[in-house]
Amino acid sequence: MYLERVTVTLFSLLACFVPSAISTKYYVQAPGGASCPLNTTCYDLSFYARQADIYFTSDSFFYFLEGKHSLDQPVIINGINTIKMQGIAEIQQTADENIKQSTAEIHCSNQTNGISFINSSDISMCNLTFINCGIQLSQLSYLNNHNYTALFFGN
């Protein structure tokens, strides 16, 4: 199935949590986007995606800084517990109030790139927008007798 533009905001199913002290924290910086926070190291999404087995592990927390993040390959995450992916919310001022809103967007290079979680639990995504993302189930041919988490979007 294909995703043209969907804002992932799941209040009751997936909640955003503050990372625990034992979580491994990563900052994901968009090319030309927000600056990396002081005393932290930031890489772009492609860097983490190319080495998914190293970075997308149990008890990891990804902070997506504002901007357009590019995903040019499918990312398959298998057998992890507790992963959090959160867009950093910036305060937007309107005429009536201040609103915290994330401008972190994940743009997939084509509709067969996306993120899949296989045999994983406690997955949380907040304040992220996915654009032109998807994954073909044929890429996940080893799913027989496995549990997987997926959000399907149709036309």
Short mmCIF file of N, CA, C and O in Angstrom, two decimals, residues 72-121:
data_model
loop_
_atom_site.label_atom_id
_atom_site.label_comp_id
_atom_site.label_asym_id
_atom_site.label_seq_id
_atom_site.Cartn_x
_atom_site.Cartn_y
_atom_site.Cartn_z
N ASP A 72 16.01 6.84 1.45
CA ASP A 72 16.20 6.34 0.10
C ASP A 72 16.33 4.82 0.02
O ASP A 72 16.78 4.29 -0.98
N GLN A 73 15.93 4.14 1.09
CA GLN A 73 15.96 2.68 1.10
C GLN A 73 14.97 2.17 2.14
O GLN A 73 14.64 2.89 3.08
N PRO A 74 14.48 0.93 1.98
CA PRO A 74 13.62 0.37 3.02
C PRO A 74 14.44 0.08 4.27
O PRO A 74 15.61 -0.31 4.19
N VAL A 75 13.84 0.31 5.42
CA VAL A 75 14.48 -0.01 6.70
C VAL A 75 13.63 -1.09 7.37
O VAL A 75 12.45 -0.87 7.63
N ILE A 76 14.23 -2.23 7.63
CA ILE A 76 13.53 -3.33 8.28
C ILE A 76 14.17 -3.52 9.64
O ILE A 76 15.36 -3.82 9.75
N ILE A 77 13.38 -3.32 10.68
CA ILE A 77 13.85 -3.42 12.07
C ILE A 77 13.25 -4.69 12.65
O ILE A 77 12.04 -4.85 12.67
N ASN A 78 14.11 -5.57 13.14
CA ASN A 78 13.66 -6.89 13.54
C ASN A 78 14.08 -7.20 14.98
O ASN A 78 15.24 -7.00 15.35
N GLY A 79 13.13 -7.68 15.78
CA GLY A 79 13.43 -8.23 17.10
C GLY A 79 13.88 -7.23 18.15
O GLY A 79 14.78 -7.54 18.93
N ILE A 80 13.26 -6.08 18.20
CA ILE A 80 13.64 -5.11 19.23
C ILE A 80 12.49 -4.85 20.18
O ILE A 80 11.33 -5.10 19.86
N ASN A 81 12.81 -4.35 21.34
CA ASN A 81 11.83 -3.94 22.34
C ASN A 81 12.13 -2.49 22.69
O ASN A 81 13.25 -2.16 23.03
N THR A 82 11.13 -1.67 22.60
CA THR A 82 11.18 -0.26 22.98
C THR A 82 12.04 0.56 22.03
O THR A 82 13.26 0.58 22.12
N ILE A 83 11.37 1.20 21.14
CA ILE A 83 12.00 2.20 20.26
C ILE A 83 11.05 3.38 20.18
O ILE A 83 9.83 3.21 20.09
N LYS A 84 11.60 4.55 20.26
CA LYS A 84 10.81 5.78 20.20
C LYS A 84 11.40 6.67 19.10
O LYS A 84 12.60 6.84 19.00
N MET A 85 10.51 7.20 18.27
CA MET A 85 10.90 8.12 17.20
C MET A 85 10.04 9.36 17.35
O MET A 85 8.82 9.28 17.26
N GLN A 86 10.68 10.50 17.61
CA GLN A 86 9.92 11.70 17.91
C GLN A 86 10.45 12.90 17.15
O GLN A 86 11.65 13.17 17.17
N GLY A 87 9.55 13.62 16.49
CA GLY A 87 9.91 14.89 15.89
C GLY A 87 9.97 15.94 16.98
O GLY A 87 9.09 16.00 17.84
N ILE A 88 11.01 16.72 16.98
CA ILE A 88 11.16 17.78 17.97
C ILE A 88 10.17 18.88 17.62
O ILE A 88 10.14 19.39 16.50
N ALA A 89 9.34 19.22 18.56
CA ALA A 89 8.31 20.24 18.35
C ALA A 89 8.88 21.63 18.59
O ALA A 89 9.57 21.86 19.58
N GLU A 90 8.59 22.51 17.67
CA GLU A 90 8.97 23.91 17.80
C GLU A 90 7.72 24.71 18.17
O GLU A 90 6.62 24.35 17.79
N ILE A 91 7.89 25.78 18.89
CA ILE A 91 6.75 26.62 19.25
C ILE A 91 6.41 27.52 18.07
O ILE A 91 7.25 28.26 17.57
N GLN A 92 5.18 27.40 17.60
CA GLN A 92 4.66 28.23 16.50
C GLN A 92 3.72 29.26 17.10
O GLN A 92 2.80 28.91 17.81
N GLN A 93 3.95 30.52 16.82
CA GLN A 93 3.08 31.57 17.35
C GLN A 93 1.98 31.88 16.35
O GLN A 93 2.24 32.06 15.17
N THR A 94 0.76 31.93 16.85
CA THR A 94 -0.38 32.34 16.04
C THR A 94 -0.96 33.60 16.68
O THR A 94 -0.49 34.05 17.73
N ALA A 95 -1.97 34.15 16.07
CA ALA A 95 -2.58 35.36 16.62
C ALA A 95 -3.18 35.13 18.00
O ALA A 95 -3.19 36.01 18.84
N ASP A 96 -3.65 33.88 18.25
CA ASP A 96 -4.35 33.61 19.50
C ASP A 96 -3.53 32.86 20.54
O ASP A 96 -3.78 32.98 21.73
N GLU A 97 -2.56 32.07 20.10
CA GLU A 97 -1.85 31.23 21.07
C GLU A 97 -0.53 30.73 20.51
O GLU A 97 -0.23 30.89 19.34
N ASN A 98 0.25 30.14 21.38
CA ASN A 98 1.48 29.47 20.99
C ASN A 98 1.18 27.97 20.90
O ASN A 98 0.59 27.40 21.80
N ILE A 99 1.60 27.36 19.82
CA ILE A 99 1.34 25.94 19.60
C ILE A 99 2.66 25.23 19.38
O ILE A 99 3.50 25.70 18.61
N LYS A 100 2.85 24.08 20.04
CA LYS A 100 4.03 23.26 19.78
C LYS A 100 3.70 22.34 18.62
O LYS A 100 2.78 21.54 18.69
N GLN A 101 4.45 22.48 17.54
CA GLN A 101 4.18 21.70 16.35
C GLN A 101 5.50 21.26 15.72
O GLN A 101 6.42 22.07 15.57
N SER A 102 5.58 20.00 15.36
CA SER A 102 6.79 19.49 14.74
C SER A 102 6.78 19.79 13.25
O SER A 102 5.74 19.74 12.59
N THR A 103 7.93 20.09 12.73
CA THR A 103 8.09 20.25 11.29
C THR A 103 9.04 19.19 10.74
O THR A 103 9.64 19.38 9.70
N ALA A 104 9.18 18.09 11.44
CA ALA A 104 10.03 16.99 10.98
C ALA A 104 9.23 16.13 10.00
O ALA A 104 8.17 15.61 10.34
N GLU A 105 9.74 16.02 8.78
CA GLU A 105 9.08 15.23 7.75
C GLU A 105 10.05 14.19 7.22
O GLU A 105 11.22 14.50 6.98
N ILE A 106 9.55 12.98 7.03
CA ILE A 106 10.34 11.92 6.41
C ILE A 106 9.82 11.75 4.99
O ILE A 106 8.67 11.37 4.78
N HIS A 107 10.67 12.08 4.02
CA HIS A 107 10.32 11.98 2.61
C HIS A 107 11.02 10.75 2.04
O HIS A 107 12.24 10.68 2.02
N CYS A 108 10.23 9.80 1.58
CA CYS A 108 10.79 8.60 0.98
C CYS A 108 11.02 8.85 -0.51
O CYS A 108 10.22 9.52 -1.16
N SER A 109 12.11 8.31 -1.03
CA SER A 109 12.47 8.57 -2.43
C SER A 109 11.51 7.90 -3.40
O SER A 109 11.40 8.32 -4.55
N ASN A 110 10.83 6.85 -2.97
CA ASN A 110 9.78 6.24 -3.79
C ASN A 110 8.85 5.48 -2.87
O ASN A 110 9.11 5.33 -1.69
N GLN A 111 7.77 4.98 -3.43
CA GLN A 111 6.72 4.38 -2.62
C GLN A 111 7.03 2.95 -2.20
O GLN A 111 6.16 2.26 -1.67
N THR A 112 8.25 2.49 -2.40
CA THR A 112 8.64 1.18 -1.88
C THR A 112 9.67 1.32 -0.78
O THR A 112 10.27 0.34 -0.35
N ASN A 113 9.90 2.53 -0.33
CA ASN A 113 10.78 2.76 0.81
C ASN A 113 9.93 3.13 2.02
O ASN A 113 8.97 3.87 1.90
N GLY A 114 10.31 2.61 3.17
CA GLY A 114 9.59 2.90 4.39
C GLY A 114 10.29 2.22 5.55
O GLY A 114 11.42 1.77 5.43
N ILE A 115 9.61 2.16 6.68
CA ILE A 115 10.16 1.55 7.89
C ILE A 115 9.22 0.44 8.32
O ILE A 115 8.01 0.67 8.46
N SER A 116 9.75 -0.76 8.53
CA SER A 116 8.97 -1.91 9.00
C SER A 116 9.54 -2.42 10.30
O SER A 116 10.75 -2.42 10.50
N PHE A 117 8.65 -2.86 11.19
CA PHE A 117 9.04 -3.43 12.47
C PHE A 117 8.57 -4.87 12.50
O PHE A 117 7.39 -5.13 12.42
N ILE A 118 9.50 -5.81 12.64
CA ILE A 118 9.20 -7.24 12.65
C ILE A 118 9.56 -7.78 14.04
O ILE A 118 10.63 -7.48 14.57
N ASN A 119 8.67 -8.59 14.62
CA ASN A 119 8.92 -9.19 15.94
C ASN A 119 9.41 -8.17 16.95
O ASN A 119 10.37 -8.40 17.68
N SER A 120 8.77 -7.03 16.99
CA SER A 120 9.17 -5.93 17.86
C SER A 120 7.99 -5.47 18.69
O SER A 120 6.83 -5.67 18.30
N SER A 121 8.28 -4.84 19.82
CA SER A 121 7.21 -4.35 20.67
C SER A 121 7.59 -2.99 21.26
O SER A 121 8.76 -2.61 21.25
#
